[in-house]
Tab-separated table of C-alpha atoms and ligand atoms in Angstrom:
chain	number	residue	atom	x	y	z
A	16	MET	CA	0.168	0.277	0.064
A	17	HIS	CA	2.499	2.515	1.017
A	18	LEU	CA	5.671	2.752	3.252
A	19	GLU	CA	6.025	3.951	6.536
A	20	CYS	CA	9.217	5.024	8.467
A	21	THR	CA	10.056	2.931	11.588
A	22	ALA	CA	10.692	5.320	13.721
A	23	CYS	CA	7.760	8.316	13.513
A	24	GLY	CA	5.585	6.546	11.266
A	25	LYS	CA	5.703	9.512	8.189
A	26	GLN	CA	3.579	7.617	4.952
A	27	HIS	CA	6.378	7.649	1.651
A	28	ASP	CA	4.869	6.914	-2.399
A	29	TRP	CA	6.416	3.569	-2.857
A	30	SER	CA	5.930	3.787	-6.628
A	31	ARG	CA	8.631	6.341	-7.459
A	32	LEU	CA	12.936	5.132	-5.120
A	33	GLN	CA	13.188	6.368	-2.146
A	34	ASN	CA	15.885	6.261	0.926
A	35	LEU	CA	15.651	7.113	4.399
A	36	CYS	CA	12.540	9.179	6.305
A	37	THR	CA	11.953	12.475	4.917
A	38	ALA	CA	11.511	13.492	7.574
A	39	CYS	CA	13.327	11.682	10.564
A	40	GLY	CA	15.961	10.352	8.480
A	41	LYS	CA	15.089	5.874	9.049
A	42	PRO	CA	14.330	3.324	7.572
A	43	LEU	CA	11.164	3.059	5.570
A	44	PHE	CA	8.872	-0.720	6.114
A	45	ALA	CA	6.907	-1.997	3.565
A	46	VAL	CA	3.168	-1.789	3.622
A	47	TYR	CA	0.515	-3.935	3.241
A	48	ASP	CA	-3.245	-5.181	3.148
A	49	LEU	CA	-3.277	-7.791	5.123
A	50	ALA	CA	-6.556	-7.928	5.909
A	51	THR	CA	-7.532	-7.996	2.432
A	52	LEU	CA	-4.761	-10.738	1.189
A	53	SER	CA	-6.173	-13.036	4.477
A	54	LYS	CA	-9.314	-13.152	2.125
A	55	LEU	CA	-7.670	-14.833	-0.179
A	56	ASP	CA	-7.597	-18.466	-0.972
A	57	ARG	CA	-5.369	-18.712	-2.639
A	58	LEU	CA	-2.723	-17.451	0.327
A	59	LYS	CA	-3.717	-19.994	2.740
A	60	GLN	CA	-0.457	-21.990	3.866
A	61	SER	CA	-1.675	-24.960	1.916
A	62	SER	CA	-1.296	-23.616	-1.113
A	63	PHE	CA	2.980	-22.669	-1.146
A	64	SER	CA	3.754	-26.123	-1.238
A	65	GLY	CA	3.286	-26.597	-5.124
A	66	ARG	CA	5.073	-23.357	-6.300
A	67	GLU	CA	8.247	-22.662	-7.356
A	68	LYS	CA	11.343	-22.739	-4.689
A	69	SER	CA	12.806	-19.800	-4.501
A	70	LEU	CA	11.566	-16.739	-2.592
A	71	TRP	CA	9.352	-15.086	-4.899
A	72	ARG	CA	7.457	-17.997	-3.447
A	73	TRP	CA	5.747	-15.315	-1.619
A	74	ARG	CA	4.974	-12.770	-4.534
A	75	GLU	CA	1.776	-12.136	-3.031
A	76	LEU	CA	3.360	-10.490	0.441
A	77	LEU	CA	6.866	-9.021	-1.666
A	78	PRO	CA	6.898	-5.248	-3.143
A	79	LEU	CA	6.593	-6.106	-6.827
A	80	PRO	CA	3.808	-5.419	-9.084
A	81	GLU	CA	2.152	-9.448	-9.797
A	82	LYS	CA	3.075	-8.743	-13.937
A	83	VAL	CA	6.544	-7.273	-13.678
A	84	GLU	CA	9.724	-10.120	-13.979
A	85	PRO	CA	11.988	-10.430	-10.696
A	86	VAL	CA	15.863	-10.441	-11.151
A	87	SER	CA	16.005	-13.695	-10.140
A	88	LEU	CA	18.901	-16.550	-9.845
A	89	GLY	CA	16.883	-18.564	-7.546
A	90	GLU	CA	17.811	-17.463	-4.119
A	91	GLY	CA	15.285	-18.578	-1.172
A	92	GLY	CA	14.266	-22.054	-0.509
A	93	THR	CA	17.543	-23.176	1.343
A	94	PRO	CA	17.426	-26.476	3.113
A	95	LEU	CA	16.613	-26.243	7.652
A	96	LEU	CA	19.011	-29.527	8.322
A	97	ARG	CA	18.160	-30.965	11.296
A	98	ALA	CA	21.279	-30.276	13.529
A	99	THR	CA	21.540	-33.866	15.523
A	100	LYS	CA	24.783	-34.486	17.407
A	101	PHE	CA	26.250	-30.905	17.847
A	102	GLY	CA	22.408	-30.947	19.369
A	103	GLY	CA	22.468	-33.298	21.161
A	104	ASP	CA	25.553	-32.863	22.586
A	105	VAL	CA	24.242	-29.306	23.951
A	106	ASP	CA	20.605	-30.455	24.497
A	107	VAL	CA	18.477	-28.447	22.176
A	108	ASP	CA	16.799	-29.563	19.275
A	109	LEU	CA	19.328	-27.668	16.838
A	110	TRP	CA	17.637	-26.135	13.376
A	111	ILE	CA	20.431	-25.068	10.551
A	112	LYS	CA	19.606	-23.247	8.052
A	113	ASP	CA	21.350	-22.717	5.741
A	114	GLU	CA	22.268	-20.027	3.453
A	115	SER	CA	25.688	-21.418	2.086
A	116	LEU	CA	23.098	-22.951	-0.437
A	117	ASN	CA	22.269	-19.340	-2.329
A	118	PRO	CA	23.414	-16.924	-5.421
A	119	THR	CA	26.610	-15.297	-4.454
A	120	GLN	CA	26.751	-17.776	-1.311
A	121	SER	CA	25.683	-15.844	1.210
A	122	PHE	CA	21.692	-15.334	1.979
A	123	LYS	CA	22.522	-11.127	1.356
A	124	ALA	CA	20.998	-12.886	-2.592
A	125	ARG	CA	17.965	-12.803	-0.341
A	126	GLY	CA	17.660	-8.990	0.019
A	127	MET	CA	18.987	-7.503	-2.992
A	128	SER	CA	16.815	-9.828	-5.859
A	129	VAL	CA	13.610	-7.966	-4.558
A	130	ALA	CA	15.340	-4.741	-3.602
A	131	VAL	CA	17.459	-5.196	-7.754
A	132	SER	CA	14.535	-6.593	-8.863
A	133	MET	CA	12.652	-3.098	-7.351
A	134	ALA	CA	15.020	-0.525	-8.215
A	135	LYS	CA	15.278	-1.371	-11.674
A	136	HIS	CA	10.582	-1.497	-12.194
A	137	LEU	CA	11.220	2.130	-10.878
A	138	GLY	CA	13.817	3.280	-12.788
A	139	ALA	CA	17.691	3.166	-10.665
A	140	LYS	CA	20.476	2.641	-13.964
A	141	LYS	CA	23.155	2.729	-11.102
A	142	LEU	CA	23.148	0.801	-7.813
A	143	ALA	CA	25.896	1.438	-5.227
A	144	VAL	CA	26.153	-0.485	-1.914
A	145	PRO	CA	29.044	0.165	1.128
A	146	SER	CA	29.803	-3.934	1.755
A	147	ALA	CA	31.669	-6.056	4.329
A	148	GLY	CA	31.755	-8.988	0.912
A	149	ASN	CA	28.441	-9.879	1.115
A	150	ALA	CA	26.540	-7.791	0.614
A	151	GLY	CA	28.587	-6.539	-2.653
A	152	GLY	CA	28.845	-9.900	-4.336
A	153	ALA	CA	25.652	-10.729	-4.055
A	154	LEU	CA	24.535	-6.756	-5.995
A	155	ALA	CA	27.017	-6.952	-9.004
A	156	ALA	CA	25.559	-10.673	-9.372
A	157	TYR	CA	21.526	-9.530	-9.733
A	158	ALA	CA	22.545	-6.618	-11.296
A	159	ALA	CA	24.798	-7.525	-13.990
A	160	ARG	CA	21.808	-9.878	-14.372
A	161	ALA	CA	19.720	-6.910	-14.152
A	162	GLY	CA	21.651	-4.620	-17.385
A	163	LEU	CA	22.002	-2.123	-14.871
A	164	GLU	CA	25.296	-0.825	-13.297
A	165	ALA	CA	26.976	-1.968	-9.643
A	166	HIS	CA	29.275	0.353	-7.565
A	167	ILE	CA	30.995	-1.695	-4.535
A	168	PHE	CA	32.745	-0.267	-2.179
A	169	MET	CA	34.112	-2.649	0.166
A	170	PRO	CA	37.372	-2.798	3.531
A	171	ARG	CA	40.468	-3.339	1.244
A	172	ASP	CA	40.489	-5.754	3.754
A	173	THR	CA	37.560	-7.611	3.152
A	174	PRO	CA	38.579	-11.069	2.305
A	175	ARG	CA	39.795	-11.544	-0.917
A	176	ALA	CA	37.228	-14.597	-2.567
A	177	ASN	CA	33.983	-11.453	-2.043
A	178	ILE	CA	36.299	-8.460	-4.366
A	179	ILE	CA	38.175	-11.161	-7.193
A	180	GLU	CA	33.950	-11.993	-7.114
A	181	CYS	CA	32.935	-8.548	-6.942
A	182	ARG	CA	35.142	-8.253	-10.992
A	183	GLU	CA	33.941	-11.006	-11.948
A	184	LEU	CA	31.038	-10.219	-11.846
A	185	GLY	CA	31.666	-7.107	-13.923
A	186	ALA	CA	30.738	-5.113	-10.982
A	187	HIS	CA	32.876	-1.189	-10.274
A	188	VAL	CA	35.124	-1.968	-7.056
A	189	ASN	CA	36.404	0.925	-5.437
A	190	LEU	CA	38.320	-0.424	-2.489
A	191	ILE	CA	38.645	1.818	0.585
A	192	ASP	CA	41.052	2.230	3.321
A	193	GLY	CA	38.911	2.068	6.702
A	194	LEU	CA	35.933	0.620	7.211
A	195	ILE	CA	31.797	0.020	5.891
A	196	THR	CA	30.628	3.056	7.928
A	197	ASP	CA	33.844	4.379	5.693
A	198	CYS	CA	32.988	3.418	2.071
A	199	GLY	CA	29.057	4.352	2.902
A	200	ALA	CA	29.875	7.904	3.893
A	201	GLU	CA	31.677	8.037	0.462
A	202	ILE	CA	28.791	7.054	-1.247
A	203	ALA	CA	26.665	9.885	0.432
A	204	LEU	CA	29.445	11.759	-1.028
A	205	ARG	CA	29.409	11.230	-4.592
A	206	LYS	CA	25.814	9.519	-5.108
A	207	GLU	CA	23.914	12.156	-6.849
A	208	LYS	CA	26.536	13.289	-8.759
A	209	GLU	CA	27.088	10.389	-10.257
A	210	GLY	CA	23.663	9.732	-10.154
A	211	TRP	CA	24.083	6.283	-8.546
A	212	PHE	CA	20.886	4.822	-5.452
A	213	ASP	CA	22.047	3.339	-2.771
A	214	LEU	CA	20.973	0.130	-1.474
A	215	SER	CA	22.860	0.751	1.244
A	216	THR	CA	20.861	-1.798	4.010
A	217	LEU	CA	17.885	0.042	5.801
A	218	LYS	CA	18.061	2.702	3.793
A	219	GLU	CA	16.545	1.627	0.638
A	220	PRO	CA	13.435	-0.650	2.445
A	221	TYR	CA	13.442	-3.690	-0.507
A	222	ARG	CA	16.149	-5.952	1.060
A	223	ILE	CA	14.760	-6.662	4.266
A	224	GLU	CA	12.379	-7.136	2.241
A	225	GLY	CA	13.653	-10.348	1.105
A	226	LYS	CA	15.283	-11.143	3.868
A	227	LYS	CA	11.646	-11.001	5.715
A	228	THR	CA	11.104	-14.708	4.065
A	229	LEU	CA	13.640	-16.388	6.145
A	230	GLY	CA	10.856	-15.702	8.554
A	231	TYR	CA	8.343	-17.437	6.140
A	232	GLU	CA	10.364	-20.514	5.495
A	233	ILE	CA	10.949	-21.329	8.448
A	234	ALA	CA	7.379	-21.090	9.690
A	235	GLU	CA	6.430	-22.660	6.796
A	236	GLN	CA	9.887	-25.349	7.205
A	237	LEU	CA	8.193	-26.291	11.233
A	238	ASN	CA	5.211	-26.524	9.959
A	239	TRP	CA	3.645	-22.624	11.055
A	240	LYS	CA	5.057	-23.434	14.847
A	241	LEU	CA	7.068	-21.292	15.492
A	242	PRO	CA	10.874	-21.608	16.841
A	243	ASP	CA	11.555	-21.111	21.070
A	244	VAL	CA	15.097	-19.330	19.615
A	245	ILE	CA	16.598	-17.524	16.865
A	246	LEU	CA	20.170	-16.479	16.954
A	247	TYR	CA	21.261	-14.574	14.142
A	248	PRO	CA	24.381	-13.352	13.461
A	249	THR	CA	24.679	-9.773	13.598
A	250	GLY	CA	26.068	-6.456	11.248
A	251	GLY	CA	22.826	-4.594	9.737
A	252	GLY	CA	21.081	-6.364	10.924
A	253	THR	CA	18.828	-6.706	8.315
A	254	GLY	CA	17.900	-10.625	8.646
A	255	LEU	CA	17.159	-10.254	12.538
A	256	ILE	CA	14.363	-6.811	11.637
A	257	GLY	CA	13.346	-8.474	8.354
A	258	MET	CA	12.168	-11.720	10.245
A	259	TRP	CA	10.034	-10.792	13.736
A	260	LYS	CA	8.928	-8.447	10.125
A	261	ALA	CA	7.102	-11.346	8.843
A	262	PHE	CA	6.101	-13.013	12.038
A	263	ASP	CA	4.486	-9.558	12.338
A	264	GLU	CA	3.397	-10.874	8.447
A	265	MET	CA	2.421	-14.274	9.151
A	266	GLU	CA	0.282	-13.877	12.888
A	267	LYS	CA	-2.192	-10.575	10.275
A	268	LEU	CA	-2.715	-13.249	8.382
A	269	GLY	CA	-4.068	-15.744	10.388
A	270	TRP	CA	-0.498	-18.051	9.639
A	271	VAL	CA	0.989	-18.512	12.762
A	272	ASP	CA	-0.941	-18.382	16.208
A	273	PRO	CA	-1.695	-14.859	16.864
A	274	PRO	CA	-0.199	-13.165	20.344
A	275	LYS	CA	-3.481	-13.503	23.710
A	276	ASP	CA	-3.780	-10.215	25.269
A	277	GLY	CA	-2.234	-8.237	22.026
A	278	PHE	CA	0.777	-9.513	23.725
A	279	ALA	CA	2.742	-11.620	21.869
A	280	VAL	CA	5.669	-12.548	23.967
A	281	ALA	CA	3.196	-12.876	26.616
A	282	ASN	CA	1.778	-16.191	25.611
A	283	ASN	CA	5.845	-16.828	24.680
A	284	LYS	CA	4.601	-17.591	20.567
A	285	ARG	CA	7.119	-15.785	19.232
A	286	PRO	CA	10.833	-17.099	19.067
A	287	ARG	CA	13.442	-15.417	21.763
A	288	MET	CA	16.083	-13.830	19.141
A	289	PHE	CA	19.194	-13.253	20.032
A	290	SER	CA	21.997	-11.085	18.717
A	291	VAL	CA	25.449	-13.136	17.968
A	292	GLN	CA	28.203	-10.490	16.842
A	293	ALA	CA	31.992	-10.688	17.962
A	294	SER	CA	33.895	-9.601	20.703
A	295	GLY	CA	35.857	-7.084	18.413
A	296	CYS	CA	32.362	-5.696	17.118
A	297	ALA	CA	29.517	-6.375	19.410
A	298	PRO	CA	27.569	-2.217	19.382
A	299	ILE	CA	24.716	-3.966	19.931
A	300	VAL	CA	25.885	-6.724	22.385
A	301	ARG	CA	27.077	-3.359	24.608
A	302	ALA	CA	24.024	-1.412	24.168
A	303	PHE	CA	21.889	-4.167	24.466
A	304	GLU	CA	24.236	-4.784	28.291
A	305	ALA	CA	24.200	-1.107	29.227
A	306	SER	CA	20.432	-0.607	28.112
A	307	GLU	CA	20.254	1.273	25.507
A	308	LYS	CA	17.939	2.821	22.792
A	309	PHE	CA	20.231	3.423	20.467
A	310	ALA	CA	23.961	1.360	19.806
A	311	ALA	CA	27.392	3.999	20.324
A	312	GLU	CA	29.426	3.503	17.577
A	313	PHE	CA	32.329	0.131	18.012
A	314	PRO	CA	35.660	2.339	18.229
A	315	ASN	CA	38.526	0.178	16.820
A	316	ALA	CA	36.016	-2.958	14.967
A	317	HIS	CA	37.412	-6.187	13.610
A	318	THR	CA	36.799	-9.321	13.259
A	319	VAL	CA	37.964	-12.751	10.674
A	320	ALA	CA	33.868	-11.988	10.907
A	321	SER	CA	33.690	-9.521	8.003
A	322	GLY	CA	29.247	-9.229	8.276
A	323	LEU	CA	30.236	-8.811	12.025
A	324	ARG	CA	31.926	-5.475	10.913
A	325	VAL	CA	30.026	-3.612	11.232
A	326	PRO	CA	30.665	-0.308	14.020
A	327	LYS	CA	27.422	1.603	14.221
A	328	ALA	CA	24.084	-0.068	12.818
A	329	ILE	CA	20.806	2.297	11.581
A	330	GLY	CA	18.729	-0.218	12.597
A	331	ASP	CA	20.391	-0.160	15.735
A	332	PHE	CA	16.606	0.639	17.525
A	333	LEU	CA	14.757	-2.003	15.747
A	334	MET	CA	17.161	-4.668	16.396
A	335	LEU	CA	17.397	-3.566	20.523
A	336	LYS	CA	13.324	-3.280	20.802
A	337	ILE	CA	13.379	-6.676	19.659
A	338	LEU	CA	15.667	-9.360	21.425
A	339	ARG	CA	13.613	-7.107	25.148
A	340	GLU	CA	10.540	-7.269	24.120
A	341	SER	CA	10.990	-11.374	22.588
A	342	LYS	CA	13.394	-12.220	26.037
A	343	GLY	CA	16.162	-12.743	23.488
A	344	GLY	CA	19.830	-10.981	24.083
A	345	ALA	CA	22.672	-10.586	23.247
A	346	ILE	CA	26.269	-12.716	23.415
A	347	ALA	CA	30.122	-11.354	21.789
A	348	ILE	CA	31.901	-14.118	20.212
A	349	ASP	CA	35.870	-14.322	20.157
A	350	ASP	CA	37.487	-14.432	17.144
A	351	ASP	CA	39.102	-17.890	17.684
A	352	GLU	CA	36.116	-19.130	18.816
A	353	MET	CA	35.155	-19.007	15.925
A	354	ILE	CA	37.928	-20.266	13.415
A	355	ARG	CA	37.758	-23.690	16.219
A	356	THR	CA	33.553	-23.973	15.586
A	357	VAL	CA	33.507	-23.471	12.333
A	358	ARG	CA	35.515	-26.251	11.904
A	359	GLU	CA	34.030	-28.370	14.668
A	360	VAL	CA	30.009	-27.245	12.562
A	361	GLY	CA	32.198	-29.089	9.983
A	362	SER	CA	32.983	-32.725	10.917
A	363	LYS	CA	29.984	-32.477	13.103
A	364	GLU	CA	27.604	-31.150	10.664
A	365	GLY	CA	29.400	-32.201	6.839
A	366	LEU	CA	29.075	-28.028	6.003
A	367	PHE	CA	31.277	-25.548	5.904
A	368	ILE	CA	29.903	-22.879	7.506
A	369	ALA	CA	30.903	-19.204	7.668
A	370	PRO	CA	33.140	-17.725	10.838
A	371	GLU	CA	29.969	-15.812	11.570
A	372	GLY	CA	27.658	-18.436	10.573
A	373	ALA	CA	29.469	-20.040	14.054
A	374	ALA	CA	29.740	-17.289	15.517
A	375	CYS	CA	26.185	-18.902	16.783
A	376	PHE	CA	27.054	-22.306	17.243
A	377	ALA	CA	29.271	-20.892	20.256
A	378	ALA	CA	26.980	-19.037	20.965
A	379	LEU	CA	24.365	-21.508	21.731
A	380	LYS	CA	26.090	-23.715	24.408
A	381	LYS	CA	27.695	-19.985	25.823
A	382	LEU	CA	23.762	-20.132	26.125
A	383	ARG	CA	22.685	-23.136	26.601
A	384	ALA	CA	25.270	-23.651	29.690
A	385	SER	CA	24.447	-20.202	31.290
A	386	GLY	CA	20.163	-20.698	31.696
A	387	LYS	CA	19.272	-18.755	28.409
A	388	ILE	CA	18.945	-21.151	26.237
A	389	ASP	CA	16.664	-24.393	28.099
A	390	THR	CA	17.375	-28.492	27.636
A	391	GLY	CA	14.656	-28.928	24.550
A	392	ASP	CA	13.929	-26.098	23.522
A	393	ARG	CA	14.079	-25.250	20.023
A	394	VAL	CA	16.554	-23.367	18.324
A	395	VAL	CA	17.565	-21.787	15.204
A	396	ILE	CA	20.634	-21.383	13.567
A	397	PHE	CA	21.154	-18.848	10.211
A	398	ASN	CA	24.765	-19.761	9.286
A	399	THR	CA	24.561	-17.233	6.993
A	400	GLY	CA	27.307	-18.115	4.199
A	401	SER	CA	29.921	-20.267	3.426
A	402	GLY	CA	33.951	-21.414	4.566
A	403	ILE	CA	35.228	-21.511	1.170
A	404	LYS	CA	34.501	-17.082	1.357
A	405	TYR	CA	36.945	-17.092	3.973
A	406	LEU	CA	39.599	-18.910	2.909
A	407	ASP	CA	43.443	-16.648	4.273
A	408	SER	CA	41.159	-16.203	8.100
A	409	PHE	CA	41.540	-20.177	8.107
A	410	GLU	CA	45.103	-20.092	6.256
A	411	GLY	CA	46.984	-20.053	10.443
A	412	SER	CA	44.415	-22.640	12.080
A	413	PHE	CA	46.206	-26.225	10.340
B	28	PLP	C1	27.825	-13.533	6.534
B	28	PLP	C2	27.208	-12.751	7.446
B	28	PLP	N1	26.639	-13.349	8.186
B	28	PLP	C3	25.541	-11.861	9.054
B	28	PLP	C4	25.830	-10.928	7.992
B	28	PLP	C5	25.433	-8.949	9.125
B	28	PLP	O1	23.703	-9.852	8.069
B	28	PLP	P1	22.852	-8.613	8.481
B	28	PLP	O2	23.710	-6.860	7.793
B	28	PLP	O3	21.190	-9.099	8.427
B	28	PLP	O4	22.563	-8.410	10.364
B	28	PLP	C6	26.402	-10.416	6.812
B	28	PLP	C7	26.537	-9.080	6.682
B	28	PLP	O5	27.810	-9.074	5.743
B	28	PLP	C8	27.347	-11.307	5.813
B	28	PLP	O6	27.743	-11.378	5.648
B	29	ZN	ZN1	10.671	9.101	10.059
């Protein structure tokens, strides 16, 4: 129907390119007519099983008008795998959503498929993004597919695989001596003159729409019963925020149990959401522990989990609200523990996971030991990317 500001509620027109709220500069969310959609016969939970596997199976709940062809490479529809061995060790019912099977090997494909589809539909010609690595690769692929220009700004020490991938996919690659925040600042400075549309995390409204399909998929894969706990490796937070939006939409559609007493968490129907970050860059963990509404920029950010090296996120207040409302939390993991855990999960489960995903497995052990996760809880861990992109990080660990 329209775009709505997540902070001040101001409405914006969806039918032209939009970035942040024109009144307060905060992120915009897409709003759907869920009351009408919930009455459609073709929109029942059971109607999805026969549809295509990609995230475009959720077409009516995505922003692209129905007659417009999406820019797609077969993203989404990833497996939710039972982790019997690792889960047995910590006595929980553990599931892994393996996002490394997406195009360009990470969950960033979801957001970029929807955002590039919308940007192309609304007339953008040149797309720009600051990236810790995987978002750049995904944009390069979808921009190529769409026939649009991609301008990617990455820290100079981004994993080599990401840099090479962007270049081979035909993107304009700019390496910056600094962090992702410096890359974002460079785009902001030049975008008007260069005619770039800024696709930074949460600075346009549709990457999150792609990411929210993670929430729809796990609900469907768990037979429309949401898990008790979600562990999510958090940088900019689009997956976390997107899933929470999906849970909200699914309740309004009547697909999952609506909250009783008007408050989902009193009834514990929604999962407890945990943000997992790296000890070397943990702004959300710090702000959560200090009961802050916003997260201050984390100084000297460093970690091998490049996707978690986000010292300041524009969606900080949204993440912190979700963590608190869901009665979840936030936890930081050391790099050497992530690297050790990659091998543990690899040898136990047969998956070569990204350090970001490994952080969640290490977090599971800690949260279980501290009693924040109970015995028998159903837990979903997001392995957001593939270890194959981070070979440099494993060189020293033989
Ligand atoms: C593999 C991986 N995991 C997690 C993240 C963090 O994602 P989000 O911005 O949704 O918090 C990133 C972001 O670059 C990533 O590449
Ligand atoms: Zn606003």
